PDB file of N, CA and C in Angstrom:
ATOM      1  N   UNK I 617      -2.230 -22.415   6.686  1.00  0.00           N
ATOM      2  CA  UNK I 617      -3.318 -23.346   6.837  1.00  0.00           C
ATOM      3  C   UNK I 617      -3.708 -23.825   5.440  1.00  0.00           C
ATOM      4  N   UNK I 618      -3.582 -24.823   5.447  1.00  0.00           N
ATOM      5  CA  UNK I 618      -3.705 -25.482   3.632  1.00  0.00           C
ATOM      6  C   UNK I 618      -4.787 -26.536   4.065  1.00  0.00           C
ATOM      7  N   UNK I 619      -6.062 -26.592   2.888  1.00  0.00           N
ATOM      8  CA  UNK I 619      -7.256 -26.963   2.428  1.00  0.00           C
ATOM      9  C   UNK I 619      -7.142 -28.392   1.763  1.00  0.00           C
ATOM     10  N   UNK I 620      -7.850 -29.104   2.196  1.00  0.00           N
ATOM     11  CA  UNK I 620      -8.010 -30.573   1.149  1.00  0.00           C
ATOM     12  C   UNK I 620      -8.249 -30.005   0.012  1.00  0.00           C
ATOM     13  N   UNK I 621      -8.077 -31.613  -1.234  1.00  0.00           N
ATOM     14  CA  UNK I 621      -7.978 -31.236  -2.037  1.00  0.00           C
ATOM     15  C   UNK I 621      -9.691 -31.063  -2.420  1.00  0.00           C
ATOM     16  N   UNK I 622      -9.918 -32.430  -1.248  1.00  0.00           N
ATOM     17  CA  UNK I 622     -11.574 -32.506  -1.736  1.00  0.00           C
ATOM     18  C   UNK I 622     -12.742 -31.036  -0.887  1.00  0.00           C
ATOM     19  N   UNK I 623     -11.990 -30.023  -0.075  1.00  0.00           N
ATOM     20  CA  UNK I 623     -12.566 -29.184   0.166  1.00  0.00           C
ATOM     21  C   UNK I 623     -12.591 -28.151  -1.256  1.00  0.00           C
ATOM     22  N   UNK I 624     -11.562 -28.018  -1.828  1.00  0.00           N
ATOM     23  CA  UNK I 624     -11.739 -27.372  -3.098  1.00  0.00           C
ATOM     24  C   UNK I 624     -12.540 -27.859  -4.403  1.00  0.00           C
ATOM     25  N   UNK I 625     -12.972 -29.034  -4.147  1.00  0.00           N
ATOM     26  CA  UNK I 625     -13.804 -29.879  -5.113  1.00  0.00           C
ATOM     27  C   UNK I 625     -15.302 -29.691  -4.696  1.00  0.00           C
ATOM     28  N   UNK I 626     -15.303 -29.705  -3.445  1.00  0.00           N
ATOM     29  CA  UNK I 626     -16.930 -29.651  -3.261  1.00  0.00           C
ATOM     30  C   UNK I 626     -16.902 -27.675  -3.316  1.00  0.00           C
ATOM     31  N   UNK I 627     -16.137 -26.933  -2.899  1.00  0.00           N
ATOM     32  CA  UNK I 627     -16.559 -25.158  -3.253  1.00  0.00           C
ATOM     33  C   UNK I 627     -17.102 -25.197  -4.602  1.00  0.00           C
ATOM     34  N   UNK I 628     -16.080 -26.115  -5.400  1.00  0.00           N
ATOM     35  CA  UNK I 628     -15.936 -25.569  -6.549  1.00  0.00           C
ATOM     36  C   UNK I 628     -17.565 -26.008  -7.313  1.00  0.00           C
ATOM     37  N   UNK I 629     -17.722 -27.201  -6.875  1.00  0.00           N
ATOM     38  CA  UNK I 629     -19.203 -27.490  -7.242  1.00  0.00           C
ATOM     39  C   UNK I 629     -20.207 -26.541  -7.054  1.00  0.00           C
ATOM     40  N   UNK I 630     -20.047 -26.348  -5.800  1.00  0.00           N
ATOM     41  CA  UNK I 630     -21.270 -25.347  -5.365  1.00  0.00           C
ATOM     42  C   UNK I 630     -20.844 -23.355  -6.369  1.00  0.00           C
ATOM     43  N   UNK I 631     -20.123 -23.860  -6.841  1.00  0.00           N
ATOM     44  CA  UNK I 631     -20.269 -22.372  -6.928  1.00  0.00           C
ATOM     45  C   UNK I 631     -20.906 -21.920  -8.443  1.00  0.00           C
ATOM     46  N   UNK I 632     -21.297 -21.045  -8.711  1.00  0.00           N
ATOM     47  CA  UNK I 632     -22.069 -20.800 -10.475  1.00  0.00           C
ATOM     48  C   UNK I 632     -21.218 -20.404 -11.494  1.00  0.00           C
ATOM     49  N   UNK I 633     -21.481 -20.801 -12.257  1.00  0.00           N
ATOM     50  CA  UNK I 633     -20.592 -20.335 -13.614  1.00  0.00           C
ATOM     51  C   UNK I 633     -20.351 -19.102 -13.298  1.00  0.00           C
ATOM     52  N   UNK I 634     -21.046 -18.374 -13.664  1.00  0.00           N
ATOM     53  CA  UNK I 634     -20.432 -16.799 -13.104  1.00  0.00           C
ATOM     54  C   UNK I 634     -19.494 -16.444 -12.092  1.00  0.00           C
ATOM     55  N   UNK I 635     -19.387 -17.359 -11.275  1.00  0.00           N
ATOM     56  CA  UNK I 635     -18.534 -16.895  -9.893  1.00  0.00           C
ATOM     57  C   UNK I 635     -17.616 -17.636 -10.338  1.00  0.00           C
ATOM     58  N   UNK I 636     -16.991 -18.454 -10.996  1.00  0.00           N
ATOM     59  CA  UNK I 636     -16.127 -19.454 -11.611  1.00  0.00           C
ATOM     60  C   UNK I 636     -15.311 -18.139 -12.933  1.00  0.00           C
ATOM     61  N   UNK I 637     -16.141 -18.080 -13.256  1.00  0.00           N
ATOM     62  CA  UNK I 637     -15.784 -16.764 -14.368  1.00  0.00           C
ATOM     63  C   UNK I 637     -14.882 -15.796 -14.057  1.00  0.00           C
ATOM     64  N   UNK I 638     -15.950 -15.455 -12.972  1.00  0.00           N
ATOM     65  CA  UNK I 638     -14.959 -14.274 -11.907  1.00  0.00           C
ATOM     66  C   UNK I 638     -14.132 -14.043 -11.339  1.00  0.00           C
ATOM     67  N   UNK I 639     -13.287 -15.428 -10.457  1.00  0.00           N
ATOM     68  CA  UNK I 639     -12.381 -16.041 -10.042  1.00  0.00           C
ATOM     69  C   UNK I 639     -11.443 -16.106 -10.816  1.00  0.00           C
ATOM     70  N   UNK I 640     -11.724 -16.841 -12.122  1.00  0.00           N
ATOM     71  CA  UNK I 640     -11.021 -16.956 -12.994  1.00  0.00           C
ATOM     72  C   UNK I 640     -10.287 -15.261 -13.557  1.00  0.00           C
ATOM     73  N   UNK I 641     -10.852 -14.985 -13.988  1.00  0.00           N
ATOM     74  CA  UNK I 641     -10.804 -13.777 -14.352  1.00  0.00           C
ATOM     75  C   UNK I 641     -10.204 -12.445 -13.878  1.00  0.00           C
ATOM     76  N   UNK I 642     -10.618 -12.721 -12.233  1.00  0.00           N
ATOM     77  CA  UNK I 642      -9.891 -11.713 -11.305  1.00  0.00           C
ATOM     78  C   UNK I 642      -8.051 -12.595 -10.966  1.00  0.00           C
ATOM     79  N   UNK I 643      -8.108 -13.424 -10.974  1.00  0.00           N
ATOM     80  CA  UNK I 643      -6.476 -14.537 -11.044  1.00  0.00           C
ATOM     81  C   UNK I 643      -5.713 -13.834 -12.146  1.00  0.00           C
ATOM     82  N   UNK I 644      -6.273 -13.713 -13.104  1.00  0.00           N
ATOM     83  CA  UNK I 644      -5.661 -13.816 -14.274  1.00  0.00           C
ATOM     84  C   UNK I 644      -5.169 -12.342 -14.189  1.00  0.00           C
ATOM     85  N   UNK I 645      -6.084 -11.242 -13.575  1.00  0.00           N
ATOM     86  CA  UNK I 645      -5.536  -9.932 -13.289  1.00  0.00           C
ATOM     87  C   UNK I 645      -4.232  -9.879 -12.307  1.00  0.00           C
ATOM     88  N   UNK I 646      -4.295 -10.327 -11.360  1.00  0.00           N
ATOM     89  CA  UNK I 646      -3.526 -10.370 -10.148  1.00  0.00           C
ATOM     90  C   UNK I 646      -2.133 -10.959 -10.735  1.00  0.00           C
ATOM     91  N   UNK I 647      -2.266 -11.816 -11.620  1.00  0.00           N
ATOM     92  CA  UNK I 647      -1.011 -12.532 -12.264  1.00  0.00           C
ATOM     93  C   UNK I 647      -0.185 -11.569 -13.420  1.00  0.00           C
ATOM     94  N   UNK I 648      -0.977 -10.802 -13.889  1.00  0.00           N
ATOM     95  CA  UNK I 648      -1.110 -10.112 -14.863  1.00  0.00           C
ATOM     96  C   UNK I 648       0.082  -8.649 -14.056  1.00  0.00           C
ATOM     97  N   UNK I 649      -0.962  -7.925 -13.173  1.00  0.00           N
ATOM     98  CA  UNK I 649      -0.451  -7.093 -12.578  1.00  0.00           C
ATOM     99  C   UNK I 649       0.837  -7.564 -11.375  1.00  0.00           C
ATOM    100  N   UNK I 650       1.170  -8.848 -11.086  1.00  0.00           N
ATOM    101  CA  UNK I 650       2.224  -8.938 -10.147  1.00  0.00           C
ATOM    102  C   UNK I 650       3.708  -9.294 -11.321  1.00  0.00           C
ATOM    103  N   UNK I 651       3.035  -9.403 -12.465  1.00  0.00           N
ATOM    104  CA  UNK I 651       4.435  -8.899 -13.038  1.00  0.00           C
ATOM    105  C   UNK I 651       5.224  -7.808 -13.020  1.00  0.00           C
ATOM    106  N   UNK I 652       4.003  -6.653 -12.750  1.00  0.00           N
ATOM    107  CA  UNK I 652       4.763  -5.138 -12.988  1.00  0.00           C
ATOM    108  C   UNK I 652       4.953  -4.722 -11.895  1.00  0.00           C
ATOM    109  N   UNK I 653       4.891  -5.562 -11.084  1.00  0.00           N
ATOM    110  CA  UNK I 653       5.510  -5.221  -9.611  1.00  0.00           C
ATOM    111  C   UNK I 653       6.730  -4.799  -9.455  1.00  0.00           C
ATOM    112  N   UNK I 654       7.061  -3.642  -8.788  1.00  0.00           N
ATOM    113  CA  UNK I 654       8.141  -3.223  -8.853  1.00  0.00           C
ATOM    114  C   UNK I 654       9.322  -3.730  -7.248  1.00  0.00           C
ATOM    115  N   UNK I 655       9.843  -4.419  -7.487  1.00  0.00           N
ATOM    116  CA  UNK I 655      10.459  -4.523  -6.454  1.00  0.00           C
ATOM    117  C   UNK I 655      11.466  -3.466  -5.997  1.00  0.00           C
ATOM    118  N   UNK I 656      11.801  -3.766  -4.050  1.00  0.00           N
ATOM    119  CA  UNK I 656      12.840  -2.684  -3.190  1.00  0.00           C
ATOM    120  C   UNK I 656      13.794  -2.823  -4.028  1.00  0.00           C
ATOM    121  N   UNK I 657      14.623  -1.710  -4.371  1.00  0.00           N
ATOM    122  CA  UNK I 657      15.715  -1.606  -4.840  1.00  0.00           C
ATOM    123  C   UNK I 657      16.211  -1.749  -6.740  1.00  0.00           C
ATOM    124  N   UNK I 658      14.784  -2.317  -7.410  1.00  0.00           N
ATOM    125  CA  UNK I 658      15.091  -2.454  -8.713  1.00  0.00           C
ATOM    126  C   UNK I 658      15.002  -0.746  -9.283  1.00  0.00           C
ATOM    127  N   UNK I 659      15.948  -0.753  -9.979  1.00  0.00           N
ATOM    128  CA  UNK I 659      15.610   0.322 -10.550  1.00  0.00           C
ATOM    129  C   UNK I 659      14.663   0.472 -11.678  1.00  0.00           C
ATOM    130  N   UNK I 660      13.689   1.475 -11.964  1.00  0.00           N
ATOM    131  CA  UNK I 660      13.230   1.333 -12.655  1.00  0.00           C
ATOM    132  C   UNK I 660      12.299   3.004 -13.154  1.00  0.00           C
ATOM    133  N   UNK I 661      13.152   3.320 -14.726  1.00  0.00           N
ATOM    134  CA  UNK I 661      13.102   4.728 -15.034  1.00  0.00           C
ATOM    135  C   UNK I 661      11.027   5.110 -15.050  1.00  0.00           C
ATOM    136  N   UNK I 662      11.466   6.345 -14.714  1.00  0.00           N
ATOM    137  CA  UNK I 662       9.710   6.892 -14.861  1.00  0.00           C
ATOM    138  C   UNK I 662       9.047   6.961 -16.105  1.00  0.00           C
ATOM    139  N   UNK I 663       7.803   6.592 -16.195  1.00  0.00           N
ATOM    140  CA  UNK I 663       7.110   6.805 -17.591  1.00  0.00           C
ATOM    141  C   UNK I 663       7.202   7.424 -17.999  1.00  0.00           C
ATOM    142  N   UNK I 664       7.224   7.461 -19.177  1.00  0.00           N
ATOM    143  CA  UNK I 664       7.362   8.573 -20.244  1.00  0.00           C
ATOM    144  C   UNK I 664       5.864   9.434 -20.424  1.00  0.00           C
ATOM    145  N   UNK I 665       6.081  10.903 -20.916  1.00  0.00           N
ATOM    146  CA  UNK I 665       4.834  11.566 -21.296  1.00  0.00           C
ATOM    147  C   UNK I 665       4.513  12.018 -19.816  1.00  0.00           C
ATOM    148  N   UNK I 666       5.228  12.105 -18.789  1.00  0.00           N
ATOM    149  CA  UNK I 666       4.779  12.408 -17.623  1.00  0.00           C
ATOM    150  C   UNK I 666       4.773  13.954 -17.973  1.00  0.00           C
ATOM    151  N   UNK I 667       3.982  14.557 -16.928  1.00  0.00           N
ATOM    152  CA  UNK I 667       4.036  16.340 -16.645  1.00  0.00           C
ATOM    153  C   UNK I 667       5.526  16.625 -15.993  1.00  0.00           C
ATOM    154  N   UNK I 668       5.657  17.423 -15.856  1.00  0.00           N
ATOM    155  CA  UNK I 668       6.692  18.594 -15.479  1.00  0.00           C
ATOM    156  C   UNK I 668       6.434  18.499 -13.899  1.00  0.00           C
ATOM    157  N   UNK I 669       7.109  18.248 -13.186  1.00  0.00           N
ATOM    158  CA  UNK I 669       7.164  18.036 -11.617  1.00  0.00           C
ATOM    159  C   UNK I 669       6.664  19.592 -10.903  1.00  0.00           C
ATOM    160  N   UNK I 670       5.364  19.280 -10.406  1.00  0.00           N
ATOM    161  CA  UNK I 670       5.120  20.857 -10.069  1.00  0.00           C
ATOM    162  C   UNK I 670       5.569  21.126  -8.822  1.00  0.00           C
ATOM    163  N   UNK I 671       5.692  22.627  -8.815  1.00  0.00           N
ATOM    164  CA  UNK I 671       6.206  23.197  -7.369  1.00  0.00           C
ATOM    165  C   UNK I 671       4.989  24.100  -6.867  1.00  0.00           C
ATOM    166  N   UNK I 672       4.800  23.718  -5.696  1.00  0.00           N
ATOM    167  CA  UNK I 672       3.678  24.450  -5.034  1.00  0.00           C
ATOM    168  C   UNK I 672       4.244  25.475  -4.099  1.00  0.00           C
ATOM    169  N   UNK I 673       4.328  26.746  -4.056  1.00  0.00           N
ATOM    170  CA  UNK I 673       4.542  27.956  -3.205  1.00  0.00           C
ATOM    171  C   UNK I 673       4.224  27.656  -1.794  1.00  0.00           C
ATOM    172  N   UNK I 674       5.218  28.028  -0.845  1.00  0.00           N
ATOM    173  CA  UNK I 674       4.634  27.866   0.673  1.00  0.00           C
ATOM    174  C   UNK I 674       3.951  29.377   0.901  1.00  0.00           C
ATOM    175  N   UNK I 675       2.373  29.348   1.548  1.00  0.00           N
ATOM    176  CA  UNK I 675       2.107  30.660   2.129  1.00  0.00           C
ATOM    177  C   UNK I 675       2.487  31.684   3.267  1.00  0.00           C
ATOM    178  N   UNK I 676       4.066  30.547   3.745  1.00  0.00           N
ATOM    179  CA  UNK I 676       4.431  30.962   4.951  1.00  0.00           C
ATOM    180  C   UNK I 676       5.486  31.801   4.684  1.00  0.00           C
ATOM    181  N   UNK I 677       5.710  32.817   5.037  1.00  0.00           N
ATOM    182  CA  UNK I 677       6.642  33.749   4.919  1.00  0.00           C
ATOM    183  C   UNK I 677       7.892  33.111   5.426  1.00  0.00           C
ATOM    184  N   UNK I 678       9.521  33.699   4.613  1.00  0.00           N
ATOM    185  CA  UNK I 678      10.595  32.591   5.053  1.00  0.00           C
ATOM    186  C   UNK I 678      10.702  33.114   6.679  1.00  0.00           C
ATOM    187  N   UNK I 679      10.647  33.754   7.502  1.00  0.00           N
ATOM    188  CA  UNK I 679      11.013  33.869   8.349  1.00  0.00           C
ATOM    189  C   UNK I 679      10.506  32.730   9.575  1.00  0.00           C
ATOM    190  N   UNK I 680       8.824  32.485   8.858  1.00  0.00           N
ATOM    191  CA  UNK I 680       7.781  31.315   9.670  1.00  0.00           C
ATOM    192  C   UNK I 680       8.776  30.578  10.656  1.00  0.00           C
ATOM    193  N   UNK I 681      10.181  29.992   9.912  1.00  0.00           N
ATOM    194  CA  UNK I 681      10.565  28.831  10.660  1.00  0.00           C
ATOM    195  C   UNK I 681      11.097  29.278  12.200  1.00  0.00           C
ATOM    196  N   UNK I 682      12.148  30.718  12.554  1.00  0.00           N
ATOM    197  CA  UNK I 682      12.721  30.950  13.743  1.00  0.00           C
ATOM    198  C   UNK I 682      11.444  31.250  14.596  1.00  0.00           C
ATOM    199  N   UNK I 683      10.073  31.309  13.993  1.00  0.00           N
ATOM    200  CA  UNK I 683       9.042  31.945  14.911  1.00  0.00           C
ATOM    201  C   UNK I 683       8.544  30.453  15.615  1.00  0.00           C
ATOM    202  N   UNK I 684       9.025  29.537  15.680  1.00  0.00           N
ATOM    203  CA  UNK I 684       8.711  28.161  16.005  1.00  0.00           C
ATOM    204  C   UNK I 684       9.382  27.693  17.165  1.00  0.00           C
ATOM    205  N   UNK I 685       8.946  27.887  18.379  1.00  0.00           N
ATOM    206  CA  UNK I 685       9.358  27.649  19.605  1.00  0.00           C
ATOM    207  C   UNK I 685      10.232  26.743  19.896  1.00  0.00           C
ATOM    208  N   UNK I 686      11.721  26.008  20.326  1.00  0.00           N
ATOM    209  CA  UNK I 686      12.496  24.761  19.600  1.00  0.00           C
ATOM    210  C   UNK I 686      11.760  23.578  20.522  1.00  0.00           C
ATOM    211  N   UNK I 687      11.111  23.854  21.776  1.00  0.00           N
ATOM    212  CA  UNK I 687      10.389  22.381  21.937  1.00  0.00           C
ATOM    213  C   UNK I 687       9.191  22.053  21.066  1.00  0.00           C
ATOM    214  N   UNK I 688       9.017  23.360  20.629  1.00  0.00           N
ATOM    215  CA  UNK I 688       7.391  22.395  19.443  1.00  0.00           C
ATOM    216  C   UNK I 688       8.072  21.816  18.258  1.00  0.00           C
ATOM    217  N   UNK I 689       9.292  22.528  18.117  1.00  0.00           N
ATOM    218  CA  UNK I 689      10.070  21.931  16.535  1.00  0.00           C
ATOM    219  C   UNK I 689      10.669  20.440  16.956  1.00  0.00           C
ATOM    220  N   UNK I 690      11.126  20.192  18.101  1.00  0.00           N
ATOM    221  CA  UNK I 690      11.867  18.958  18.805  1.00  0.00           C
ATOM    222  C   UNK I 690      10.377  17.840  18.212  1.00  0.00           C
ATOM    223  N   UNK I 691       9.219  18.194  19.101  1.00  0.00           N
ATOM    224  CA  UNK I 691       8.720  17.357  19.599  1.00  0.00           C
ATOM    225  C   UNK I 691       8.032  17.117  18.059  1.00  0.00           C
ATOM    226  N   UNK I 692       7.303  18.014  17.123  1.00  0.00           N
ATOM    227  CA  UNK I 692       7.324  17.369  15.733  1.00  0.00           C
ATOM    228  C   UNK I 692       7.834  16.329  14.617  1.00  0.00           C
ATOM    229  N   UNK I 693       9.443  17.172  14.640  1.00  0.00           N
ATOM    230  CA  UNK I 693      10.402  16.092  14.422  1.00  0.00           C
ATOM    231  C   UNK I 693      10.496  14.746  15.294  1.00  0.00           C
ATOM    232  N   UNK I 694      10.440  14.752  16.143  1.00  0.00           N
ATOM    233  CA  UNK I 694      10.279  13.811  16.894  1.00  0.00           C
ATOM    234  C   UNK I 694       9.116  12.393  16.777  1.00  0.00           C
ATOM    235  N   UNK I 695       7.796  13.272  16.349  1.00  0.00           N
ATOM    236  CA  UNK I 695       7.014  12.646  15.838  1.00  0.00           C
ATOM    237  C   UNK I 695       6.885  11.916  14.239  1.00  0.00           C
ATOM    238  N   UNK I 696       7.480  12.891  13.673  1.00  0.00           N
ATOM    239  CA  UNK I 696       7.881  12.564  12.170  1.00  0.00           C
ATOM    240  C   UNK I 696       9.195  11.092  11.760  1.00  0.00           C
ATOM    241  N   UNK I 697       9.982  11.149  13.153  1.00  0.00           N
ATOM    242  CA  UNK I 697      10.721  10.242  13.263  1.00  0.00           C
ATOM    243  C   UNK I 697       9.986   8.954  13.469  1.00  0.00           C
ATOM    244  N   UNK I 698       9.581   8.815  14.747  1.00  0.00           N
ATOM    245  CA  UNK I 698       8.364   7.857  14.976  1.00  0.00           C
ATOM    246  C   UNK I 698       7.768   7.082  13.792  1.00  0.00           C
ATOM    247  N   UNK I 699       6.663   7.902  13.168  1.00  0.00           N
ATOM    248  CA  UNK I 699       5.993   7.700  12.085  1.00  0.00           C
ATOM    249  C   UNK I 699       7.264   6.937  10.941  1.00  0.00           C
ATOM    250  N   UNK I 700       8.291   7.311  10.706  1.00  0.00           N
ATOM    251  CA  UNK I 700       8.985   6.682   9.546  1.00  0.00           C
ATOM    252  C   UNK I 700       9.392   5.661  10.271  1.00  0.00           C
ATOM    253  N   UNK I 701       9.990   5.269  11.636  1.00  0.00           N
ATOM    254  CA  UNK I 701       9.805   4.266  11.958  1.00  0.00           C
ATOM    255  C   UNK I 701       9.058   2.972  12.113  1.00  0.00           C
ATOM    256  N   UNK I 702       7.659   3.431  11.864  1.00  0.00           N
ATOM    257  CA  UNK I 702       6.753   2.460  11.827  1.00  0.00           C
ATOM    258  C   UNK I 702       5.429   2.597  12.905  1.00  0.00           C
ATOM    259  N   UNK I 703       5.975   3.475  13.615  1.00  0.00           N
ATOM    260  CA  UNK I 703       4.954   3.477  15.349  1.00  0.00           C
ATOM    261  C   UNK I 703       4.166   4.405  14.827  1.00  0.00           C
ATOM    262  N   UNK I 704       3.153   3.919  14.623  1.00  0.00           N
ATOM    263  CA  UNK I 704       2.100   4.697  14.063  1.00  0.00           C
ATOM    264  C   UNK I 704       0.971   4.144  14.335  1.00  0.00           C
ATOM    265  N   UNK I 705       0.017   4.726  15.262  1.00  0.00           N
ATOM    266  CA  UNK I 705      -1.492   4.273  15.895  1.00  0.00           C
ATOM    267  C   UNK I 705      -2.070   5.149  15.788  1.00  0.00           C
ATOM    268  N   UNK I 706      -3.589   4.456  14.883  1.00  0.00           N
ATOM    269  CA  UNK I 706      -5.020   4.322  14.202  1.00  0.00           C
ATOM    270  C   UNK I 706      -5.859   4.539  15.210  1.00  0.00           C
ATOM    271  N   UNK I 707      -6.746   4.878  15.473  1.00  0.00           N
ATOM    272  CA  UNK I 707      -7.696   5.232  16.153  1.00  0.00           C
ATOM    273  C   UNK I 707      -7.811   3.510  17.728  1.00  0.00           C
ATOM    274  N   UNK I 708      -6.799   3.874  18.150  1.00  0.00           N
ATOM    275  CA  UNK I 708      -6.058   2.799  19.092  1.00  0.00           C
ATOM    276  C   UNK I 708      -5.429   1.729  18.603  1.00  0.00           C
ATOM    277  N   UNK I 709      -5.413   1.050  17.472  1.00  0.00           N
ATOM    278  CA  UNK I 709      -4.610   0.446  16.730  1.00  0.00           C
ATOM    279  C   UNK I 709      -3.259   0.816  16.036  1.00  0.00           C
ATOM    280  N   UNK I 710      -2.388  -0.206  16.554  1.00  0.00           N
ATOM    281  CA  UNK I 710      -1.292   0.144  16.057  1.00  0.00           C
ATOM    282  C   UNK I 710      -0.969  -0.184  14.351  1.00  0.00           C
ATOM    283  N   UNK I 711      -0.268   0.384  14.136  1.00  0.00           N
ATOM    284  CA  UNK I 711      -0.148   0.239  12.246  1.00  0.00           C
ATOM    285  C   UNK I 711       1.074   0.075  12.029  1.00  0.00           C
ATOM    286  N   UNK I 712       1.518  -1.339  12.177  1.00  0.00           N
ATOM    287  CA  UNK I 712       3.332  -1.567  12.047  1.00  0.00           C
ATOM    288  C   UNK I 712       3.739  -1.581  10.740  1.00  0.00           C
ATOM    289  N   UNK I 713       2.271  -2.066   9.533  1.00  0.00           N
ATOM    290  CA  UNK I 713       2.762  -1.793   8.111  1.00  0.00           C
ATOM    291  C   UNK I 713       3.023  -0.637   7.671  1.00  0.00           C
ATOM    292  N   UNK I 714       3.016   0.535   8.436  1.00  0.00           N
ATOM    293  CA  UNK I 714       3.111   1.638   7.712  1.00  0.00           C
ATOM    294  C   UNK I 714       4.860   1.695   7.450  1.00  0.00           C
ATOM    295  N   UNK I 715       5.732   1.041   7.940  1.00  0.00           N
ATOM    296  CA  UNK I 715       7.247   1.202   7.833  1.00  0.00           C
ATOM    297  C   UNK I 715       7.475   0.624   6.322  1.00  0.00           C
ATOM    298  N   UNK I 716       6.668  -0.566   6.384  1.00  0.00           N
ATOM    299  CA  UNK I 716       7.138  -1.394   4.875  1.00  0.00           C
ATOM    300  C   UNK I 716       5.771  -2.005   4.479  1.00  0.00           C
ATOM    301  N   UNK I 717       5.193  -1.085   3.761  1.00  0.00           N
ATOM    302  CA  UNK I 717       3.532  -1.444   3.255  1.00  0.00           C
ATOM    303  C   UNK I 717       3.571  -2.522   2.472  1.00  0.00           C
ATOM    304  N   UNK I 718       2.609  -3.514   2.221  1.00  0.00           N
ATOM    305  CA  UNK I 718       2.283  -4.184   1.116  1.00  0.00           C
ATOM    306  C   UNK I 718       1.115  -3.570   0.191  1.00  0.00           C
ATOM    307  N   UNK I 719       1.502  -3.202  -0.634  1.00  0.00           N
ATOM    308  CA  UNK I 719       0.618  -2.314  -1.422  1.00  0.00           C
ATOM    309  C   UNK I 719      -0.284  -3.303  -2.294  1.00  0.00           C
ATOM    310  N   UNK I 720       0.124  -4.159  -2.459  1.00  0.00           N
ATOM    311  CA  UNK I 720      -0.685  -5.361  -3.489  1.00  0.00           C
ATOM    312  C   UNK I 720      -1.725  -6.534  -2.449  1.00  0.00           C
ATOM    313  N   UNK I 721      -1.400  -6.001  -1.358  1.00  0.00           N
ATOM    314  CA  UNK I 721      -2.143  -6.742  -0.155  1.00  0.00           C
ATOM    315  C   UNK I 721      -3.578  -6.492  -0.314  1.00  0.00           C
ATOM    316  N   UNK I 722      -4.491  -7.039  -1.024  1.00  0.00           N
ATOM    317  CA  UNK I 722      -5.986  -7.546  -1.029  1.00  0.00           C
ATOM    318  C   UNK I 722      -6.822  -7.319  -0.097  1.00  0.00           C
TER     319      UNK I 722
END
């Protein structure tokens, strides 16, 4: 849906220096930061000065996993599949971005 030109002429009147400022200003971020956008598939090495990748201990003893009934393990996995698929519903809403998020989405 695209705007006259003269609808952007009369906003722009009405609006205050300050909010003109702001606009301005918040653009200039968004332009700023969609350079370092990382696109699917670019490679691109990790920052430097990072920490040491920590490992967190499981409290579950190794045996935990055979004590897991195989329809509750089915139907988990099952769910975990789902979810990476995309079928994922919000408090009755479905959430199809969760497969391929837009993270820079406003």
């Amino acid at each position: 849906m695209s705007r006259s030109a003269t609808w952007y002429l009369r906003r722009l009147r009405r609006m205050t220096p300050a909010e003109v400022a702001s606009r301005v200003a918040d653009r200039g971020r968004q332009v700023r930061w969609s350079r370092r956008r990382v696109r699917h598939g670019t490679p691109f090495p990790p920052p430097a000065n990072l920490l040491t990748p920590r490992v967190f201990a499981t409290p579950l003893p190794p045996q935990a996993r055979e004590q897991v009934p195989p329809e509750a393990a089915r139907r988990v996995v099952a769910a975990a599949d789902r979810l990476l698929a995309g079928d994922w519903e919000v408090l009755g809403t479905p959430r199809p971005d969760v497969a391929d998020p837009d993270w820079f989405l406003d």
